[in-house]
Amino acid sequence: MFETIQGEGVFTGVPAVFVRLQECNVGCAWCDTQQTWSADPKDERTFAEVIAKQGDVPTWCLASADDVVAQYQFLGFTAKHIVITGGEPCMYDLRDLCAAFEKLGCKCQIETSGTSPVLVSDSTWVTVSPKVAMKGKLEVLKSALERANEIKHPVATSKDIDQLDELINSAVIQDSVVIALQPISQKDRATQLCMETCIERNWRLSVQTHKYLNIA
């Protein structure tokens, strides 16, 4: 758990506290947080040790919703935007965690691949970043797409846009949903493709500004 600036999507530039949950069964080839994929018992630590860790190490801890909120308060964080991410956060029932933060006047956002049921509070902003044909061979759930407030799709080639079209056509997407294209790894060709498509379709470009700024 750490405080920083949200670097991508609708809330780009907003001060945020990230709560990064351990474990992911999706297996994205380009994932920049592969240390979160498993929860090996030998890597279990105390909450204090996990908060203090430096670098991309796979240490983790068990914590309740109340434990997480207590640490948020103890650390003196001031950001009221809480980003619950992973790993794949929707491998867990997040309703208690969202409710605990909302009692403090915070607003929660989750970032999910859409491959697990989305169990969050009604007011949580759900960002689905669909992961299609990944190593884990998991289906993007129609229910996740239909709960989404924002669909932020990683793009390397035109094939990825075709896959997004198939997903959108397979579900009843909210009229208010924000559709954003995010170039994978800031590649020039992918960025150009995303810009051209966003202009053509009146979608939004999501640039990973935190990577350009070299912040967490």
PDB file of C-alpha atoms in Angstrom:
ATOM      1  CA  MET A   1       0.000   0.000   0.000  1.00  0.00           C
ATOM      2  CA  PHE A   2       1.454   3.338  -1.063  1.00  0.00           C
ATOM      3  CA  GLU A   3       0.420   6.901  -1.860  1.00  0.00           C
ATOM      4  CA  THR A   4       1.148   8.362  -5.275  1.00  0.00           C
ATOM      5  CA  ILE A   5      -0.574   9.888  -8.320  1.00  0.00           C
ATOM      6  CA  GLN A   6      -2.894   7.805 -10.470  1.00  0.00           C
ATOM      7  CA  GLY A   7      -1.063   7.579 -13.774  1.00  0.00           C
ATOM      8  CA  GLU A   8      -3.625   6.190 -16.203  1.00  0.00           C
ATOM      9  CA  GLY A   9      -7.276   6.070 -17.159  1.00  0.00           C
ATOM     10  CA  VAL A  10     -10.059   8.458 -16.202  1.00  0.00           C
ATOM     11  CA  PHE A  11      -8.433   9.506 -12.927  1.00  0.00           C
ATOM     12  CA  THR A  12      -5.008  10.379 -14.361  1.00  0.00           C
ATOM     13  CA  GLY A  13      -3.369  12.992 -12.155  1.00  0.00           C
ATOM     14  CA  VAL A  14      -5.520  12.319  -9.075  1.00  0.00           C
ATOM     15  CA  PRO A  15      -3.677  11.707  -5.769  1.00  0.00           C
ATOM     16  CA  ALA A  16      -4.353   8.105  -4.836  1.00  0.00           C
ATOM     17  CA  VAL A  17      -3.539   5.364  -2.376  1.00  0.00           C
ATOM     18  CA  PHE A  18      -2.884   2.060  -4.127  1.00  0.00           C
ATOM     19  CA  VAL A  19      -3.764  -1.162  -2.329  1.00  0.00           C
ATOM     20  CA  ARG A  20      -2.054  -3.934  -4.270  1.00  0.00           C
ATOM     21  CA  LEU A  21      -3.436  -7.407  -3.593  1.00  0.00           C
ATOM     22  CA  GLN A  22      -1.416 -10.555  -4.068  1.00  0.00           C
ATOM     23  CA  GLU A  23      -2.130 -13.380  -6.535  1.00  0.00           C
ATOM     24  CA  CYS A  24      -3.143 -13.400 -10.173  1.00  0.00           C
ATOM     25  CA  ASN A  25      -4.243 -16.279 -12.401  1.00  0.00           C
ATOM     26  CA  VAL A  26      -4.336 -14.347 -15.706  1.00  0.00           C
ATOM     27  CA  GLY A  27      -0.690 -14.421 -16.828  1.00  0.00           C
ATOM     28  CA  CYS A  28      -0.231 -11.368 -19.070  1.00  0.00           C
ATOM     29  CA  ALA A  29       3.049 -11.639 -20.981  1.00  0.00           C
ATOM     30  CA  TRP A  30       3.814  -7.908 -20.605  1.00  0.00           C
ATOM     31  CA  CYS A  31       2.831  -7.696 -16.895  1.00  0.00           C
ATOM     32  CA  ASP A  32       5.038  -5.269 -14.951  1.00  0.00           C
ATOM     33  CA  THR A  33       4.031  -6.667 -11.538  1.00  0.00           C
ATOM     34  CA  GLN A  34       4.766 -10.372 -11.954  1.00  0.00           C
ATOM     35  CA  GLN A  35       5.916 -10.459  -8.332  1.00  0.00           C
ATOM     36  CA  THR A  36       2.208 -10.423  -7.413  1.00  0.00           C
ATOM     37  CA  TRP A  37       1.256 -13.586  -9.276  1.00  0.00           C
ATOM     38  CA  SER A  38       1.632 -16.050  -6.410  1.00  0.00           C
ATOM     39  CA  ALA A  39       1.452 -16.096  -2.636  1.00  0.00           C
ATOM     40  CA  ASP A  40       4.210 -18.502  -1.667  1.00  0.00           C
ATOM     41  CA  PRO A  41       4.094 -19.252   2.092  1.00  0.00           C
ATOM     42  CA  LYS A  42       7.849 -18.565   2.338  1.00  0.00           C
ATOM     43  CA  ASP A  43       7.211 -14.971   1.216  1.00  0.00           C
ATOM     44  CA  GLU A  44       4.642 -14.158   3.904  1.00  0.00           C
ATOM     45  CA  ARG A  45       5.619 -11.204   6.110  1.00  0.00           C
ATOM     46  CA  THR A  46       4.048  -8.820   8.595  1.00  0.00           C
ATOM     47  CA  PHE A  47       1.986  -5.912   7.330  1.00  0.00           C
ATOM     48  CA  ALA A  48       4.683  -3.484   8.470  1.00  0.00           C
ATOM     49  CA  GLU A  49       7.341  -5.357   6.485  1.00  0.00           C
ATOM     50  CA  VAL A  50       5.186  -5.358   3.349  1.00  0.00           C
ATOM     51  CA  ILE A  51       4.506  -1.627   3.650  1.00  0.00           C
ATOM     52  CA  ALA A  52       8.229  -0.937   4.006  1.00  0.00           C
ATOM     53  CA  LYS A  53       9.431  -3.200   1.194  1.00  0.00           C
ATOM     54  CA  GLN A  54      11.450  -1.739  -1.651  1.00  0.00           C
ATOM     55  CA  GLY A  55      11.486  -3.014  -5.217  1.00  0.00           C
ATOM     56  CA  ASP A  56       9.525  -5.708  -6.989  1.00  0.00           C
ATOM     57  CA  VAL A  57       9.685  -8.503  -4.437  1.00  0.00           C
ATOM     58  CA  PRO A  58       6.938 -11.107  -3.924  1.00  0.00           C
ATOM     59  CA  THR A  59       6.432 -10.622  -0.173  1.00  0.00           C
ATOM     60  CA  TRP A  60       2.837 -10.430   1.044  1.00  0.00           C
ATOM     61  CA  CYS A  61       0.750 -10.516   4.213  1.00  0.00           C
ATOM     62  CA  LEU A  62      -2.705 -11.517   5.350  1.00  0.00           C
ATOM     63  CA  ALA A  63      -4.868  -8.543   6.347  1.00  0.00           C
ATOM     64  CA  SER A  64      -8.524  -7.835   7.009  1.00  0.00           C
ATOM     65  CA  ALA A  65     -10.373  -4.795   5.673  1.00  0.00           C
ATOM     66  CA  ASP A  66     -10.060  -3.194   9.107  1.00  0.00           C
ATOM     67  CA  ASP A  67      -6.301  -3.900   9.134  1.00  0.00           C
ATOM     68  CA  VAL A  68      -5.851  -2.152   5.776  1.00  0.00           C
ATOM     69  CA  VAL A  69      -7.852   0.909   6.797  1.00  0.00           C
ATOM     70  CA  ALA A  70      -5.995   1.099  10.124  1.00  0.00           C
ATOM     71  CA  GLN A  71      -2.681   1.159   8.239  1.00  0.00           C
ATOM     72  CA  TYR A  72      -4.016   3.869   5.913  1.00  0.00           C
ATOM     73  CA  GLN A  73      -4.799   6.006   8.957  1.00  0.00           C
ATOM     74  CA  PHE A  74      -1.576   5.149  10.798  1.00  0.00           C
ATOM     75  CA  LEU A  75       0.551   6.122   7.812  1.00  0.00           C
ATOM     76  CA  GLY A  76      -1.176   9.500   7.599  1.00  0.00           C
ATOM     77  CA  PHE A  77      -2.195   9.183   3.965  1.00  0.00           C
ATOM     78  CA  THR A  78      -4.295  12.115   2.767  1.00  0.00           C
ATOM     79  CA  ALA A  79      -5.455  10.930  -0.671  1.00  0.00           C
ATOM     80  CA  LYS A  80      -9.138   9.974  -0.673  1.00  0.00           C
ATOM     81  CA  HIS A  81      -9.039   8.054  -3.950  1.00  0.00           C
ATOM     82  CA  ILE A  82      -8.308   4.380  -3.231  1.00  0.00           C
ATOM     83  CA  VAL A  83      -7.164   2.167  -6.097  1.00  0.00           C
ATOM     84  CA  ILE A  84      -7.533  -1.539  -5.358  1.00  0.00           C
ATOM     85  CA  THR A  85      -5.372  -3.432  -7.803  1.00  0.00           C
ATOM     86  CA  GLY A  86      -3.130  -6.453  -8.031  1.00  0.00           C
ATOM     87  CA  GLY A  87      -2.417  -9.066  -8.999  1.00  0.00           C
ATOM     88  CA  GLU A  88      -6.040  -9.668  -9.837  1.00  0.00           C
ATOM     89  CA  PRO A  89      -8.083  -8.013  -7.068  1.00  0.00           C
ATOM     90  CA  CYS A  90     -11.368  -9.621  -8.072  1.00  0.00           C
ATOM     91  CA  MET A  91     -10.068 -13.008  -6.997  1.00  0.00           C
ATOM     92  CA  TYR A  92     -11.340 -11.674  -3.630  1.00  0.00           C
ATOM     93  CA  ASP A  93     -14.677 -10.382  -2.343  1.00  0.00           C
ATOM     94  CA  LEU A  94     -13.900  -6.661  -2.003  1.00  0.00           C
ATOM     95  CA  ARG A  95     -17.194  -5.441  -0.521  1.00  0.00           C
ATOM     96  CA  ASP A  96     -15.934  -5.174   3.065  1.00  0.00           C
ATOM     97  CA  LEU A  97     -12.754  -3.366   1.990  1.00  0.00           C
ATOM     98  CA  CYS A  98     -14.669  -0.855  -0.125  1.00  0.00           C
ATOM     99  CA  ALA A  99     -17.169  -0.246   2.661  1.00  0.00           C
ATOM    100  CA  ALA A 100     -14.400   0.295   5.232  1.00  0.00           C
ATOM    101  CA  PHE A 101     -12.752   2.978   3.092  1.00  0.00           C
ATOM    102  CA  GLU A 102     -16.074   4.588   2.220  1.00  0.00           C
ATOM    103  CA  LYS A 103     -16.790   5.059   5.930  1.00  0.00           C
ATOM    104  CA  LEU A 104     -13.747   7.371   5.957  1.00  0.00           C
ATOM    105  CA  GLY A 105     -15.139   9.416   3.070  1.00  0.00           C
ATOM    106  CA  CYS A 106     -12.935   7.746   0.459  1.00  0.00           C
ATOM    107  CA  LYS A 107     -13.872   6.764  -3.091  1.00  0.00           C
ATOM    108  CA  CYS A 108     -12.759   3.336  -4.304  1.00  0.00           C
ATOM    109  CA  GLN A 109     -11.646   2.272  -7.763  1.00  0.00           C
ATOM    110  CA  ILE A 110     -10.711  -1.255  -8.773  1.00  0.00           C
ATOM    111  CA  GLU A 111      -8.582  -2.275 -11.736  1.00  0.00           C
ATOM    112  CA  THR A 112      -9.455  -5.764 -12.934  1.00  0.00           C
ATOM    113  CA  SER A 113      -8.935  -7.988 -15.944  1.00  0.00           C
ATOM    114  CA  GLY A 114     -12.626  -8.883 -15.901  1.00  0.00           C
ATOM    115  CA  THR A 115     -11.904 -12.592 -15.543  1.00  0.00           C
ATOM    116  CA  SER A 116     -13.398 -12.931 -12.031  1.00  0.00           C
ATOM    117  CA  PRO A 117     -16.756 -11.840 -10.577  1.00  0.00           C
ATOM    118  CA  VAL A 118     -16.731  -8.178  -9.525  1.00  0.00           C
ATOM    119  CA  LEU A 119     -17.764  -8.041  -5.862  1.00  0.00           C
ATOM    120  CA  VAL A 120     -17.539  -4.399  -4.790  1.00  0.00           C
ATOM    121  CA  SER A 121     -19.743  -1.655  -3.343  1.00  0.00           C
ATOM    122  CA  ASP A 122     -22.315   0.007  -5.574  1.00  0.00           C
ATOM    123  CA  SER A 123     -20.361   3.286  -5.638  1.00  0.00           C
ATOM    124  CA  THR A 124     -16.987   1.742  -6.525  1.00  0.00           C
ATOM    125  CA  TRP A 125     -15.578   2.847  -9.886  1.00  0.00           C
ATOM    126  CA  VAL A 126     -14.833  -0.332 -11.840  1.00  0.00           C
ATOM    127  CA  THR A 127     -12.064  -0.192 -14.426  1.00  0.00           C
ATOM    128  CA  VAL A 128     -12.014  -3.344 -16.542  1.00  0.00           C
ATOM    129  CA  SER A 129      -8.820  -3.835 -18.506  1.00  0.00           C
ATOM    130  CA  PRO A 130      -9.806  -6.910 -20.533  1.00  0.00           C
ATOM    131  CA  LYS A 131      -7.192  -9.600 -20.889  1.00  0.00           C
ATOM    132  CA  VAL A 132      -7.904 -11.882 -23.836  1.00  0.00           C
ATOM    133  CA  ALA A 133      -6.053 -15.112 -24.722  1.00  0.00           C
ATOM    134  CA  MET A 134      -3.551 -14.853 -21.888  1.00  0.00           C
ATOM    135  CA  LYS A 135      -1.510 -17.662 -20.339  1.00  0.00           C
ATOM    136  CA  GLY A 136      -4.230 -18.403 -17.786  1.00  0.00           C
ATOM    137  CA  LYS A 137      -6.765 -19.044 -20.594  1.00  0.00           C
ATOM    138  CA  LEU A 138      -9.525 -17.262 -18.659  1.00  0.00           C
ATOM    139  CA  GLU A 139     -12.636 -15.778 -20.267  1.00  0.00           C
ATOM    140  CA  VAL A 140     -13.471 -12.094 -19.819  1.00  0.00           C
ATOM    141  CA  LEU A 141     -16.833 -12.228 -18.065  1.00  0.00           C
ATOM    142  CA  LYS A 142     -19.879 -10.545 -19.564  1.00  0.00           C
ATOM    143  CA  SER A 143     -20.946  -9.571 -16.035  1.00  0.00           C
ATOM    144  CA  ALA A 144     -17.647  -7.719 -15.474  1.00  0.00           C
ATOM    145  CA  LEU A 145     -17.997  -5.769 -18.740  1.00  0.00           C
ATOM    146  CA  GLU A 146     -21.564  -4.819 -17.864  1.00  0.00           C
ATOM    147  CA  ARG A 147     -20.516  -3.577 -14.390  1.00  0.00           C
ATOM    148  CA  ALA A 148     -17.646  -1.518 -15.784  1.00  0.00           C
ATOM    149  CA  ASN A 149     -17.569   2.267 -15.518  1.00  0.00           C
ATOM    150  CA  GLU A 150     -14.430   2.292 -17.648  1.00  0.00           C
ATOM    151  CA  ILE A 151     -13.077  -0.219 -20.157  1.00  0.00           C
ATOM    152  CA  LYS A 152      -9.346   0.426 -20.548  1.00  0.00           C
ATOM    153  CA  HIS A 153      -7.958  -1.908 -23.171  1.00  0.00           C
ATOM    154  CA  PRO A 154      -4.236  -2.643 -23.665  1.00  0.00           C
ATOM    155  CA  VAL A 155      -3.264  -2.405 -27.330  1.00  0.00           C
ATOM    156  CA  ALA A 156      -0.214  -3.563 -29.267  1.00  0.00           C
ATOM    157  CA  THR A 157      -1.724  -4.196 -32.728  1.00  0.00           C
ATOM    158  CA  SER A 158      -5.028  -3.854 -34.581  1.00  0.00           C
ATOM    159  CA  LYS A 159      -5.850  -7.410 -33.480  1.00  0.00           C
ATOM    160  CA  ASP A 160      -6.287  -6.103 -29.939  1.00  0.00           C
ATOM    161  CA  ILE A 161      -8.842  -3.567 -31.127  1.00  0.00           C
ATOM    162  CA  ASP A 162     -10.701  -6.306 -32.988  1.00  0.00           C
ATOM    163  CA  GLN A 163     -10.807  -8.314 -29.750  1.00  0.00           C
ATOM    164  CA  LEU A 164     -12.205  -5.302 -27.898  1.00  0.00           C
ATOM    165  CA  ASP A 165     -14.935  -4.901 -30.504  1.00  0.00           C
ATOM    166  CA  GLU A 166     -15.919  -8.545 -30.001  1.00  0.00           C
ATOM    167  CA  LEU A 167     -16.084  -8.059 -26.233  1.00  0.00           C
ATOM    168  CA  ILE A 168     -18.177  -4.898 -26.463  1.00  0.00           C
ATOM    169  CA  ASN A 169     -20.592  -6.557 -28.879  1.00  0.00           C
ATOM    170  CA  SER A 170     -20.968  -9.557 -26.568  1.00  0.00           C
ATOM    171  CA  ALA A 171     -22.377  -7.559 -23.639  1.00  0.00           C
ATOM    172  CA  VAL A 172     -24.807  -4.759 -22.821  1.00  0.00           C
ATOM    173  CA  ILE A 173     -22.351  -1.983 -22.006  1.00  0.00           C
ATOM    174  CA  GLN A 174     -23.535   1.037 -19.993  1.00  0.00           C
ATOM    175  CA  ASP A 175     -24.117   4.135 -22.131  1.00  0.00           C
ATOM    176  CA  SER A 176     -21.943   6.123 -19.729  1.00  0.00           C
ATOM    177  CA  VAL A 177     -18.954   3.767 -19.859  1.00  0.00           C
ATOM    178  CA  VAL A 178     -15.613   5.322 -20.801  1.00  0.00           C
ATOM    179  CA  ILE A 179     -13.729   3.323 -23.431  1.00  0.00           C
ATOM    180  CA  ALA A 180      -9.989   3.970 -23.460  1.00  0.00           C
ATOM    181  CA  LEU A 181      -7.119   2.473 -25.416  1.00  0.00           C
ATOM    182  CA  GLN A 182      -3.769   2.072 -23.663  1.00  0.00           C
ATOM    183  CA  PRO A 183      -0.615   1.409 -25.719  1.00  0.00           C
ATOM    184  CA  ILE A 184       1.345  -1.529 -24.321  1.00  0.00           C
ATOM    185  CA  SER A 185       4.784  -0.538 -23.042  1.00  0.00           C
ATOM    186  CA  GLN A 186       4.555   2.947 -24.611  1.00  0.00           C
ATOM    187  CA  LYS A 187       5.504   1.524 -28.018  1.00  0.00           C
ATOM    188  CA  ASP A 188       5.424   4.143 -30.785  1.00  0.00           C
ATOM    189  CA  ARG A 189       3.436   2.099 -33.312  1.00  0.00           C
ATOM    190  CA  ALA A 190       0.899   1.054 -30.678  1.00  0.00           C
ATOM    191  CA  THR A 191       0.557   4.645 -29.487  1.00  0.00           C
ATOM    192  CA  GLN A 192      -0.064   5.902 -33.024  1.00  0.00           C
ATOM    193  CA  LEU A 193      -2.659   3.180 -33.631  1.00  0.00           C
ATOM    194  CA  CYS A 194      -4.435   4.042 -30.376  1.00  0.00           C
ATOM    195  CA  MET A 195      -4.508   7.758 -31.177  1.00  0.00           C
ATOM    196  CA  GLU A 196      -5.903   7.187 -34.671  1.00  0.00           C
ATOM    197  CA  THR A 197      -8.584   4.813 -33.376  1.00  0.00           C
ATOM    198  CA  CYS A 198      -9.587   7.108 -30.512  1.00  0.00           C
ATOM    199  CA  ILE A 199     -10.028  10.025 -32.895  1.00  0.00           C
ATOM    200  CA  GLU A 200     -12.024   7.876 -35.327  1.00  0.00           C
ATOM    201  CA  ARG A 201     -14.344   6.460 -32.652  1.00  0.00           C
ATOM    202  CA  ASN A 202     -14.373   9.287 -30.127  1.00  0.00           C
ATOM    203  CA  TRP A 203     -12.774   7.069 -27.484  1.00  0.00           C
ATOM    204  CA  ARG A 204     -10.137   8.132 -24.991  1.00  0.00           C
ATOM    205  CA  LEU A 205      -6.367   7.598 -25.027  1.00  0.00           C
ATOM    206  CA  SER A 206      -4.896   6.320 -21.770  1.00  0.00           C
ATOM    207  CA  VAL A 207      -1.189   7.016 -21.502  1.00  0.00           C
ATOM    208  CA  GLN A 208       0.741   5.499 -18.595  1.00  0.00           C
ATOM    209  CA  THR A 209       2.006   8.849 -17.379  1.00  0.00           C
ATOM    210  CA  HIS A 210       3.507   7.364 -14.206  1.00  0.00           C
ATOM    211  CA  LYS A 211       6.051   5.506 -16.360  1.00  0.00           C
ATOM    212  CA  TYR A 212       7.060   8.703 -18.136  1.00  0.00           C
ATOM    213  CA  LEU A 213       7.341  10.441 -14.744  1.00  0.00           C
ATOM    214  CA  ASN A 214       9.194   7.475 -13.242  1.00  0.00           C
ATOM    215  CA  ILE A 215       6.887   7.207 -10.242  1.00  0.00           C
ATOM    216  CA  ALA A 216       5.206   4.167  -8.682  1.00  0.00           C
TER     217      ALA A 216
END
